[in-house]
CSV table of C-alpha atoms in Angstrom, one decimal:
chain,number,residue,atom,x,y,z
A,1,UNK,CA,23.8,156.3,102.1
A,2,UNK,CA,26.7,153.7,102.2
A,3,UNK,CA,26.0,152.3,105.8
A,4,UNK,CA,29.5,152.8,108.1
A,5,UNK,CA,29.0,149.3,109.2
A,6,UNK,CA,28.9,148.2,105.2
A,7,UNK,CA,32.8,148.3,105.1
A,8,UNK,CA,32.9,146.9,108.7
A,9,UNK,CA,31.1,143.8,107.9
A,10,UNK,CA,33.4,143.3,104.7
A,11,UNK,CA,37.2,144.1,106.5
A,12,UNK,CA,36.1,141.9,109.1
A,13,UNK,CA,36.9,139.3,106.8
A,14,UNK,CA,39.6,141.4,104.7
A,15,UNK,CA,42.5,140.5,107.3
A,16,UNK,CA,43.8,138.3,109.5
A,17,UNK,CA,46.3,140.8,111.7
A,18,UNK,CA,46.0,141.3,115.0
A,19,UNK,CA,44.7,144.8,116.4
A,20,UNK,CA,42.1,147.1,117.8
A,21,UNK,CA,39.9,148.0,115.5
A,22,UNK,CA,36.2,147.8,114.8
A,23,UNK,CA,37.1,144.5,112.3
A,24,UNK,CA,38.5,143.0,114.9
A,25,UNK,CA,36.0,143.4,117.5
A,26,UNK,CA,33.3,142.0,115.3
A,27,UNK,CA,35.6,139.4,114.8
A,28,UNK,CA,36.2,138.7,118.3
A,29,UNK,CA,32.4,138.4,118.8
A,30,UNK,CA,31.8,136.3,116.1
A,31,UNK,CA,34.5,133.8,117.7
A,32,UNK,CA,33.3,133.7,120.6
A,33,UNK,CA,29.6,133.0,119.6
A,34,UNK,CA,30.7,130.1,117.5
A,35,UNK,CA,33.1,129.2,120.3
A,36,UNK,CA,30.1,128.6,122.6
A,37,UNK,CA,28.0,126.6,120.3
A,38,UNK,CA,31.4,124.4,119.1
A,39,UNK,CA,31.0,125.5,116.0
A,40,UNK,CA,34.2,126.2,113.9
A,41,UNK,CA,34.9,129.2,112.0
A,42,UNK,CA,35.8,129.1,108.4
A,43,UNK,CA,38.7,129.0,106.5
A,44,UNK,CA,40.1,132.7,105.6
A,45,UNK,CA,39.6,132.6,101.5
A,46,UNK,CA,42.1,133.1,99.0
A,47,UNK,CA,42.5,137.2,97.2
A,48,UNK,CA,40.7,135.2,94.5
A,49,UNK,CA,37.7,134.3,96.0
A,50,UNK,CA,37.8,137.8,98.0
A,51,UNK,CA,37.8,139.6,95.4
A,52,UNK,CA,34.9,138.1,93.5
A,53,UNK,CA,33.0,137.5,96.6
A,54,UNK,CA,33.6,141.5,97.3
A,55,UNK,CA,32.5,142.3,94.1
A,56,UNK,CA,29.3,140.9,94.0
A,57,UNK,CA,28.4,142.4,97.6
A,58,UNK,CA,29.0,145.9,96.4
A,59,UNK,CA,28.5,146.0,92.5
A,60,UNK,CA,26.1,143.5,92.0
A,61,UNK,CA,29.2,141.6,89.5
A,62,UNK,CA,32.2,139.6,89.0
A,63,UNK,CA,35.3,142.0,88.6
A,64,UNK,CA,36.8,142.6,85.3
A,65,UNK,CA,40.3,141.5,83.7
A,66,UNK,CA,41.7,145.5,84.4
A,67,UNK,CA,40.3,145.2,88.0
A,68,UNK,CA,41.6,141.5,88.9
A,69,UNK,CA,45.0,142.6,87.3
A,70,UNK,CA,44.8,146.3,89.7
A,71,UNK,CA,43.9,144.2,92.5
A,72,UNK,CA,46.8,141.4,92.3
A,73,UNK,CA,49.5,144.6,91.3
A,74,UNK,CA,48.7,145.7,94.9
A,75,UNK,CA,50.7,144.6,98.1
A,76,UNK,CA,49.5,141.5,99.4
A,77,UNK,CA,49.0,142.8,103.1
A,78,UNK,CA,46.4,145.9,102.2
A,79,UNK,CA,44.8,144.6,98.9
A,80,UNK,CA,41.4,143.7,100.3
A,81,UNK,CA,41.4,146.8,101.9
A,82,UNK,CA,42.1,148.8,99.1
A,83,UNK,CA,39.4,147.0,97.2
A,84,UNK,CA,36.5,147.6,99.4
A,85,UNK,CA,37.6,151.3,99.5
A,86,UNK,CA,38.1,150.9,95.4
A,87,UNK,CA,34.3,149.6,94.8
A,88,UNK,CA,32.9,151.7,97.5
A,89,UNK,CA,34.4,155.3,97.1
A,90,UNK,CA,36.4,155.4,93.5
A,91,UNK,CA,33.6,153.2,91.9
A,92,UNK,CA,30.1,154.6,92.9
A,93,UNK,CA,28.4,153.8,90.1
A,94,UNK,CA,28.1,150.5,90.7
A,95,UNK,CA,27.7,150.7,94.1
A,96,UNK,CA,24.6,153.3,93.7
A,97,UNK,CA,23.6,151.0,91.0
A,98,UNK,CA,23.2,147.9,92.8
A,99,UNK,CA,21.9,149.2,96.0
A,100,UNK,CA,19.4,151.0,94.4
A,101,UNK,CA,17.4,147.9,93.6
A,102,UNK,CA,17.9,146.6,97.4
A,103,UNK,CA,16.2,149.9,98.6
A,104,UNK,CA,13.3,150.0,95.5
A,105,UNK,CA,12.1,146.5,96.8
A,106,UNK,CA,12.2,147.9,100.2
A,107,UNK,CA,10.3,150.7,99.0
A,108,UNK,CA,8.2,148.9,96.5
A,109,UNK,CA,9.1,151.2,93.5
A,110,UNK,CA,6.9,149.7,90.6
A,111,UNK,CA,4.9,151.3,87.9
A,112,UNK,CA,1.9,152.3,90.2
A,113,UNK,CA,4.0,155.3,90.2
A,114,UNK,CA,3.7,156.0,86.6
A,115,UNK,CA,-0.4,155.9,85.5
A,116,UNK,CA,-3.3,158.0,84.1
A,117,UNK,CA,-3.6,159.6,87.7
A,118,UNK,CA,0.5,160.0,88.5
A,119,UNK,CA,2.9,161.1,85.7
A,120,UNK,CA,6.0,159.0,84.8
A,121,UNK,CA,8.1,161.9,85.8
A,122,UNK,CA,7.0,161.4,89.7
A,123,UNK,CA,8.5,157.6,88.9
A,124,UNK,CA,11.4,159.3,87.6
A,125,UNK,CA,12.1,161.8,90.2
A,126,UNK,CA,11.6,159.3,92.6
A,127,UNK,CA,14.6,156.8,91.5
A,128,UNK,CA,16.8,159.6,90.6
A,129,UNK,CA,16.3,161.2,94.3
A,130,UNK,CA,17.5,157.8,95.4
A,131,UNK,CA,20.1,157.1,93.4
A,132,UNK,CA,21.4,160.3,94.2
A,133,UNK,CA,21.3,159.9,97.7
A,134,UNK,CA,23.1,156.3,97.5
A,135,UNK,CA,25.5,158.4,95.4
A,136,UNK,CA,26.1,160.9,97.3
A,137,UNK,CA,26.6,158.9,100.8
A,138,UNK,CA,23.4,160.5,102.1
A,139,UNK,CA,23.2,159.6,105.7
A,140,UNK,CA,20.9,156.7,106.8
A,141,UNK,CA,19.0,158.9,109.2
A,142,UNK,CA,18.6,161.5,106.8
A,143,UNK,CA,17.4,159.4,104.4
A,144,UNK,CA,14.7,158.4,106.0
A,145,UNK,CA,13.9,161.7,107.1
A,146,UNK,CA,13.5,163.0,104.3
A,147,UNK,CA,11.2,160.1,102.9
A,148,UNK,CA,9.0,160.6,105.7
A,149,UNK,CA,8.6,164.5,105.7
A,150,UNK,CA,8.5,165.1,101.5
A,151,UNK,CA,6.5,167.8,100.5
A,152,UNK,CA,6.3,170.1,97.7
A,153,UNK,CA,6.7,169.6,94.1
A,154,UNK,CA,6.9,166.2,92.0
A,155,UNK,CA,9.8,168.4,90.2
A,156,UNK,CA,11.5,169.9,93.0
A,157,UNK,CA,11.4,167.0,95.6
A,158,UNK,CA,11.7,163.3,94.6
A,159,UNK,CA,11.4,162.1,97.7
A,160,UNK,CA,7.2,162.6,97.9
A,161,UNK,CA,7.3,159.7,95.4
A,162,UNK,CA,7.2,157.6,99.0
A,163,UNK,CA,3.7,158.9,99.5
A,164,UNK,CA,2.9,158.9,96.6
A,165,UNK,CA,3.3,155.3,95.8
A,166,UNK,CA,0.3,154.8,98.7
A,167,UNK,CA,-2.0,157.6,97.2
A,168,UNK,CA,-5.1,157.3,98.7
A,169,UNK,CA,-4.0,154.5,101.2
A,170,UNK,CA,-2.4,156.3,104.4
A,171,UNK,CA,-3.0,153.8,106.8
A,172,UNK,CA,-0.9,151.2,104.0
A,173,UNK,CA,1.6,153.7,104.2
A,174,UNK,CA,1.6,153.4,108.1
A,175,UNK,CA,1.8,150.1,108.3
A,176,UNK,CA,4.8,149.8,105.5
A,177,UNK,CA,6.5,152.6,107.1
A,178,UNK,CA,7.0,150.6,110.7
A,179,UNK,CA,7.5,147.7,109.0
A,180,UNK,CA,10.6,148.5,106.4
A,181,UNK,CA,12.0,151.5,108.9
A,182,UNK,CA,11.1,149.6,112.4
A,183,UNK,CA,11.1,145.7,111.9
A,184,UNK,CA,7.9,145.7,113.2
A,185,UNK,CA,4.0,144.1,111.5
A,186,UNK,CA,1.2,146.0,112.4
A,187,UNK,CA,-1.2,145.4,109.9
A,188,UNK,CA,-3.5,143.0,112.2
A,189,UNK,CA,-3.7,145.6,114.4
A,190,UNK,CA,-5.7,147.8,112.1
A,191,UNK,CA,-8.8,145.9,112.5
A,192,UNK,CA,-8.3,144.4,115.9
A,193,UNK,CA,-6.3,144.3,118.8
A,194,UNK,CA,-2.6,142.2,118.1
A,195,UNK,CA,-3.2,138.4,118.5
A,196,UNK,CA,0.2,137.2,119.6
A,197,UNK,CA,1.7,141.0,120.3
A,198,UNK,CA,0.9,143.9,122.5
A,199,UNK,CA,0.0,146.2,119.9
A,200,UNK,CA,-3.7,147.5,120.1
A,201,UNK,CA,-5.9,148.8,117.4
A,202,UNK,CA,-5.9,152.0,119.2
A,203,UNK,CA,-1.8,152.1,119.0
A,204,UNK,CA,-1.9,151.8,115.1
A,205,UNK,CA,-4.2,154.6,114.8
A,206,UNK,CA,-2.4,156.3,117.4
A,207,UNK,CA,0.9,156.2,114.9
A,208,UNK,CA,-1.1,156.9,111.8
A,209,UNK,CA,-2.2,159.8,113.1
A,210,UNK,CA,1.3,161.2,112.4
A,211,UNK,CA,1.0,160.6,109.0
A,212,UNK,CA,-2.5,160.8,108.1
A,213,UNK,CA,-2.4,164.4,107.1
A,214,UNK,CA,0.0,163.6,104.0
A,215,UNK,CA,-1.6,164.0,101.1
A,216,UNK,CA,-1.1,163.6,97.6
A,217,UNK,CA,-2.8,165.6,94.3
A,218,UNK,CA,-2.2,165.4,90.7
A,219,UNK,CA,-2.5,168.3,88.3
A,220,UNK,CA,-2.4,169.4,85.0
A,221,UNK,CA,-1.4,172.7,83.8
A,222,UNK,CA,-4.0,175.0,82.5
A,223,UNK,CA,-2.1,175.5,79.2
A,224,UNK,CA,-2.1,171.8,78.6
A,225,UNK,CA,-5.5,172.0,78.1
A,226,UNK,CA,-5.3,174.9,76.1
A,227,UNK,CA,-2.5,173.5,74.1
A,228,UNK,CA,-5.1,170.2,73.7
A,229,UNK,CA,-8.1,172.4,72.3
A,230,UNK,CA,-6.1,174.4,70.4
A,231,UNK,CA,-4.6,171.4,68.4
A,232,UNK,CA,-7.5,170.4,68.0
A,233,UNK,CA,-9.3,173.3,66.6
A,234,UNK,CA,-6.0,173.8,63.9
A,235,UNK,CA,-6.8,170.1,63.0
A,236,UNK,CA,-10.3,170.4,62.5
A,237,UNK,CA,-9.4,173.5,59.9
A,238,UNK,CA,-7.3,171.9,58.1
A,239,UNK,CA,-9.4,169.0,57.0
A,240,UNK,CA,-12.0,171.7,56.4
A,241,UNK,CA,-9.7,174.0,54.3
A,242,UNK,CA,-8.3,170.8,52.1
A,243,UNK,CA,-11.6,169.2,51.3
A,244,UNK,CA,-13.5,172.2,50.6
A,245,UNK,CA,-16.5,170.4,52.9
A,246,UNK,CA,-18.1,173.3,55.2
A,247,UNK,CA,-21.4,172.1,56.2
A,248,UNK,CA,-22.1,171.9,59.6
A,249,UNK,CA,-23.9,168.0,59.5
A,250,UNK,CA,-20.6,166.9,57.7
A,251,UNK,CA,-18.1,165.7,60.7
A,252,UNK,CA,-13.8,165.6,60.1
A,253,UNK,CA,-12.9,162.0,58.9
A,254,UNK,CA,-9.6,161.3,60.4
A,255,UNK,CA,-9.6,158.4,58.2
A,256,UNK,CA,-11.0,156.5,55.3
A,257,UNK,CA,-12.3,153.8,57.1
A,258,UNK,CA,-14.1,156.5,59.2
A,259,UNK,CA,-15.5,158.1,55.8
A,260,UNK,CA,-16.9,154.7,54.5
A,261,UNK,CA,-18.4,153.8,57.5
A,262,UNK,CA,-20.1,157.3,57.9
A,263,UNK,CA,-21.0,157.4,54.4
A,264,UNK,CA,-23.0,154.1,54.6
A,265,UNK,CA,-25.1,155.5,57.4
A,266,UNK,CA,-26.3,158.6,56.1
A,267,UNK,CA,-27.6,156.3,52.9
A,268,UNK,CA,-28.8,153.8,55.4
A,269,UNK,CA,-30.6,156.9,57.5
A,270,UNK,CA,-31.9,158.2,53.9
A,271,UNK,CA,-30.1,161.4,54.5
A,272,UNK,CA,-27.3,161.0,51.7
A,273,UNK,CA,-28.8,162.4,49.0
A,274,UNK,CA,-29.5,165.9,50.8
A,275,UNK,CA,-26.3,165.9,52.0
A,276,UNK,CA,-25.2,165.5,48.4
A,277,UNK,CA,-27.3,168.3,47.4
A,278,UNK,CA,-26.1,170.6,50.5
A,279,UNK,CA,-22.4,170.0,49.3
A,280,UNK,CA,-23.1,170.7,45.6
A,281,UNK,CA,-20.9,167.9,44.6
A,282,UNK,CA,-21.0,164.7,43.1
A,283,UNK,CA,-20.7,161.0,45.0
A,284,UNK,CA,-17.2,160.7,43.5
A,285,UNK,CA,-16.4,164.5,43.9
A,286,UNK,CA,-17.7,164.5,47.9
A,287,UNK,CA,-15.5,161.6,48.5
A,288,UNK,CA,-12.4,162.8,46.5
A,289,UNK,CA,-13.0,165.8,48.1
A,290,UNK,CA,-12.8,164.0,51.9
A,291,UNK,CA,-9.4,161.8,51.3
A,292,UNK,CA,-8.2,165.1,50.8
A,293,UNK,CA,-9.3,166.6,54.0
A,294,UNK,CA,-8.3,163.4,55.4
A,295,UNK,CA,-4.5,163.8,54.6
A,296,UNK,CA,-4.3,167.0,54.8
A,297,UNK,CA,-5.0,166.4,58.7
A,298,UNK,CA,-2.6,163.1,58.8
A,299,UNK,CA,0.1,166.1,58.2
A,300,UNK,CA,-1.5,168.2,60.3
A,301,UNK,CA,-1.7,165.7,63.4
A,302,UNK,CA,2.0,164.8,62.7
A,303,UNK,CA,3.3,168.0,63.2
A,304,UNK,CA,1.2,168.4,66.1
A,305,UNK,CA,2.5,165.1,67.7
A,306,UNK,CA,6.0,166.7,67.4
A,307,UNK,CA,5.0,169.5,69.2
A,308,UNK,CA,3.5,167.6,72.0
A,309,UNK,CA,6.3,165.5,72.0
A,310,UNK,CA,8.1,168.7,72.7
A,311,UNK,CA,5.9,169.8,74.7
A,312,UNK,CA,6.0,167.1,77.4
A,313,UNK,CA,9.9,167.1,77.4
A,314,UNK,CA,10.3,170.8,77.7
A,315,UNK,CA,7.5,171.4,79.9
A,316,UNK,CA,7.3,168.4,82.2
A,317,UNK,CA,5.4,170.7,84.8
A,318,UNK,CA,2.1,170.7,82.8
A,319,UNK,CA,2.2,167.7,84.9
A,320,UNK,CA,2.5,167.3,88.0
A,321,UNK,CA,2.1,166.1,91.5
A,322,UNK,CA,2.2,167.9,95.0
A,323,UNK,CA,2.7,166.4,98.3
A,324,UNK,CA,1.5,168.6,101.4
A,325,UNK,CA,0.8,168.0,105.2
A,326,UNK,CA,-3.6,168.8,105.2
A,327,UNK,CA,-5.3,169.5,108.3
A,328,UNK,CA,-7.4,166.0,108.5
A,329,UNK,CA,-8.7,164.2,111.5
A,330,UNK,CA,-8.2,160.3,111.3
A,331,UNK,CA,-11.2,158.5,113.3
A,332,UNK,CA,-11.7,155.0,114.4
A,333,UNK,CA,-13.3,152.6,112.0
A,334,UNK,CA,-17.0,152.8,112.5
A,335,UNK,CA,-16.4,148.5,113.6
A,336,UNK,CA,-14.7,149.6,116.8
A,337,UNK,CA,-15.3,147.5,119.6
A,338,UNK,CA,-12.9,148.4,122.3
A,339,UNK,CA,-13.7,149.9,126.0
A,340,UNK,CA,-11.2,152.9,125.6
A,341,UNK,CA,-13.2,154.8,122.7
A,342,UNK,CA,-16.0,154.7,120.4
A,343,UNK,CA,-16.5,154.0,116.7
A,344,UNK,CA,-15.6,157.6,114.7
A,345,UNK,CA,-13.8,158.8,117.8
A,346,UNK,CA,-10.7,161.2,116.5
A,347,UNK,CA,-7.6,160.0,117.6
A,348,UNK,CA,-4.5,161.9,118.0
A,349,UNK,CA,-0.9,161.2,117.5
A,350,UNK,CA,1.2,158.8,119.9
A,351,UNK,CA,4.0,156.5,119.9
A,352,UNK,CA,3.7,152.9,120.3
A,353,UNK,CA,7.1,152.8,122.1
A,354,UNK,CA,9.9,154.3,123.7
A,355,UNK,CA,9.9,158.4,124.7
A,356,UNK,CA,6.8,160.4,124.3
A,357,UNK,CA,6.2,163.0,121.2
A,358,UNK,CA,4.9,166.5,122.8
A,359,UNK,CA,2.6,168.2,120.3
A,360,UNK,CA,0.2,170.9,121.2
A,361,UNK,CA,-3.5,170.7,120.2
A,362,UNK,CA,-3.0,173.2,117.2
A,363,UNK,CA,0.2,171.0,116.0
A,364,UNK,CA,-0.1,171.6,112.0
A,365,UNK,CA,0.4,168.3,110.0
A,366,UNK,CA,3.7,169.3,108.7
A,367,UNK,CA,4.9,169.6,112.5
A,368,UNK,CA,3.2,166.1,113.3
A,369,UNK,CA,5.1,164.3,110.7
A,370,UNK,CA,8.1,166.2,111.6
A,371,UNK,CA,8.3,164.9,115.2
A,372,UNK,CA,7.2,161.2,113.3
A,373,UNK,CA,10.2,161.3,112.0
A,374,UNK,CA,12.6,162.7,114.5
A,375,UNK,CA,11.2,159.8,116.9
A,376,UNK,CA,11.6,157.5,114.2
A,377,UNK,CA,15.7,158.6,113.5
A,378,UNK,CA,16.1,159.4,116.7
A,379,UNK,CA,19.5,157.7,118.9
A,380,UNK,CA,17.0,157.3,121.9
A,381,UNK,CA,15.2,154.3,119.3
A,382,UNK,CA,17.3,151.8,118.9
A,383,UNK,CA,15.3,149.6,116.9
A,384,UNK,CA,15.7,151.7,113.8
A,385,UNK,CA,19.2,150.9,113.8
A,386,UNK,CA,19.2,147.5,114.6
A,387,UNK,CA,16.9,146.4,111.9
A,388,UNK,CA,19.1,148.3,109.2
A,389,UNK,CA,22.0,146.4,110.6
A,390,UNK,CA,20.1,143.2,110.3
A,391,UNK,CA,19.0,144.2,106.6
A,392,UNK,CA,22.2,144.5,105.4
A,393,UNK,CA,23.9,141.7,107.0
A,394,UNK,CA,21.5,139.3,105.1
A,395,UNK,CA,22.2,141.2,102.0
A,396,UNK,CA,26.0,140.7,102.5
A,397,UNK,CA,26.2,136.9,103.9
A,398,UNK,CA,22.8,135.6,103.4
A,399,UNK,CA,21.8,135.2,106.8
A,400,UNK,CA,20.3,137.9,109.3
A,401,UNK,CA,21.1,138.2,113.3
A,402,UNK,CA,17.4,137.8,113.3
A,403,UNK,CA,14.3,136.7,111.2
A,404,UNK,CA,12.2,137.9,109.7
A,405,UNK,CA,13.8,141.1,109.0
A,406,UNK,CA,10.2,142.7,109.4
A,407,UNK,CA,8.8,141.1,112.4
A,408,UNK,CA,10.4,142.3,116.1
A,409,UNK,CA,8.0,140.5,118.5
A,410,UNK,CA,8.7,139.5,122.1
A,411,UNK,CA,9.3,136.0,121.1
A,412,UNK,CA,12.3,137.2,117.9
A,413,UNK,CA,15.7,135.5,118.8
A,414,UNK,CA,18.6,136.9,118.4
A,415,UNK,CA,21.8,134.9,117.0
A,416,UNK,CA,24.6,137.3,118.2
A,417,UNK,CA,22.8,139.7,120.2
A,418,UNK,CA,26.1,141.2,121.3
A,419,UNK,CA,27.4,141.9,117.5
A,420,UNK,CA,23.8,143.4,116.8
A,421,UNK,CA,24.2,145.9,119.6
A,422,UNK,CA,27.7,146.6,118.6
A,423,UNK,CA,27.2,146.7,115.1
């Protein structure tokens, strides 16, 4: 996942030597942008200020004592090189670490992923999957492949933590999808055609259509339930076995606030003194005999706590989520006013720009988003690579080739269009 241009942007500024590399180039275009608007170019910073500046970039921190005396012990003309190859492969812990939390704003990771409806452990799988793939310099493409065509298991896959973060909302999805991945707003037109773009309303339900069929589910395992009852049931007997109270009117106090209170109704309903007579004991003797049942099950429900405690470590797939491509038709809104097509009209998959997507009539969901994606990654796009570019060279020096990051329109200008096409 470490972009190629990441150590690019950094060596750029890591030498002053002369030479044909990539460093240089970017260099070169830089000068000459600046050049034309008679701007002049900063100072080159001390190793000092290098290193900390370096640091922060790709670690999120200032460097240590042990690393500012590594980095001084090496020669003068290759120590900013070394550095960025230091932090970026001999120190990927920090690198994955910091860089996670620039891609889970991106992705809006929050605790919607971890509810009633959606296990933590689909949170959990989610981070870890992309951690890992920061970790283990999962390519960019592939990255987002994957994202966009998770299916399976909440256990086995990670990665369908990206739908599952819109549950029930695929045309959010769609429109966050284009907007992180593509640089590109279309969320006005879902409801009409784009005031100050071309997009249509029928071109953003022409690209949801790829997605629409993704679908999320949450489950729990039939022996969860079982497990539930059965605890239970086991509790129930023994408040029933230490208290010695069988009757069927008398209920299991779990405590003695719930006996009081229980107590004062059935004298307040005029039932307690049958219920005295039915037990065969005494007022004092019925209630001894309950505080017994009721700690007899305080024991009882601690023991079963433990075991569901061990339960839900050792068997996390008693819960769980799925992710599968369904066959479902996306229509227009029933509020459609357009000439080209009626309200409830199905719609199938297009692009909004550049080369067609072929699919055949009986295209199954999982072949839909597969193509999605594959137009999304693919070489012949380039605006999936230029608004990565642009991402990360805000995150390194504060200021993008463009702005927004998020919104391509006809009117965006470009401040180096040259390095962006390079880069």
């Amino acid at each position: 996942m470490k972009p190629a241009g990441l150590l690019l942007f950094l060596v750029s500024f890591a030498t002053s030597s002369p030479g044909a590399g990539p460093e240089n180039q970017i260099d070169e275009l830089i000068d000459r942008k600046l050049a034309e608007q008679t701007v002049p170019p900063n100072e080159i910073v001390d190793d000092a200020t290098f290193l900390r500046r370096v640091s922060l970039d790709l670690v999120g921190r200032i460097p240590t004592l042990a690393e500012i005396e590594q980095y001084e012990s090496q020669p003068a003309e290759s120590r900013r090189h070394w550095i960025v190859d230091e932090l970026l492969n001999h120190n990927p812990e920090g690198y994955t670490s910091h860089f996670y939390h620039f891609w889970a704003d991106l992705l809006r990771i929050n605790k919607r992923l971890g509810t009633n409806e959606t296990p933590d452990d689909v949170e959990y799988a989610y981070r870890f999957w992309i951690k890992q793939a920061l970790y283990q310099n999962l390519p960019y493409d592939e990255f987002v492949q994957q994202l966009i065509t998770a299916e399976g298991h909440s256990w086995e896959n990670g990665a369908l933590g990206y739908y599952q973060r819109d549950r029930g909302m695929p045309l959010d999805n769609l429109s966050n999808t284009i907007r992180v991945f593509l640089g590109t707003r279309l969320e006005c037109a879902q409801c009409h055609d784009h005031p100050f773009d071309v997009w249509t309303q029928m071109d953003y339900y022409k690209m949801a259509a790829f997605s629409y069929g993704m679908a999320s589910k949450g489950h729990t395992n039939a022996n969860r339930e079982a497990l539930q009852v059965h605890l239970e049931k086991t509790g129930e007997k023994a408040f029933r076995a230490a208290s010695g109270l069988r009757a069927d009117s008398i209920p299991v106090f779990r405590k003695a606030a719930d006996l009081k209170s229980w107590m004062t109704k059935q004298r307040s309903a005029g039932a307690w003194p049958q219920i005295l007579k039915s037990s065969g004991l005494s007022e004092p003797e019925f209630t001894e005999a309950a505080k017994r049942g009721i700690d007899a099950l305080k024991t009882h429900n601690r023991s079963a706590q433990q075991l569901q405690n061990a339960e839900n470590s050792l068997f996390v797939r008693v819960r769980y989520v799925t992710t599968r491509g369904v066959e479902r038709t996306l229509q227009l809104p029933h509020d459609y006013q357009y000439k080209d097509a009626a309200p409830f009209d199905p719609v199938e998959a297009s692009t909004m720009f550049g080369p067609e997507v072929s699919l055949s009539d009986t295209a199954h969901p999982t072949d839909r988003i597969r193509a999605y994606a594959e137009w999304m990654t693919s070489p012949e796009n380039p605006t999936f690579t230029r608004v990565i570019v642009n991402r990360l060279w805000k995150q390194i020096f504060g200021a993008a080739l463009f702005e927004p990051v998020d919104e391509i329109t006809e009117s965006t200008t470009i401040s180096n269009p040259e390095l962006l096409t390079y880069l």
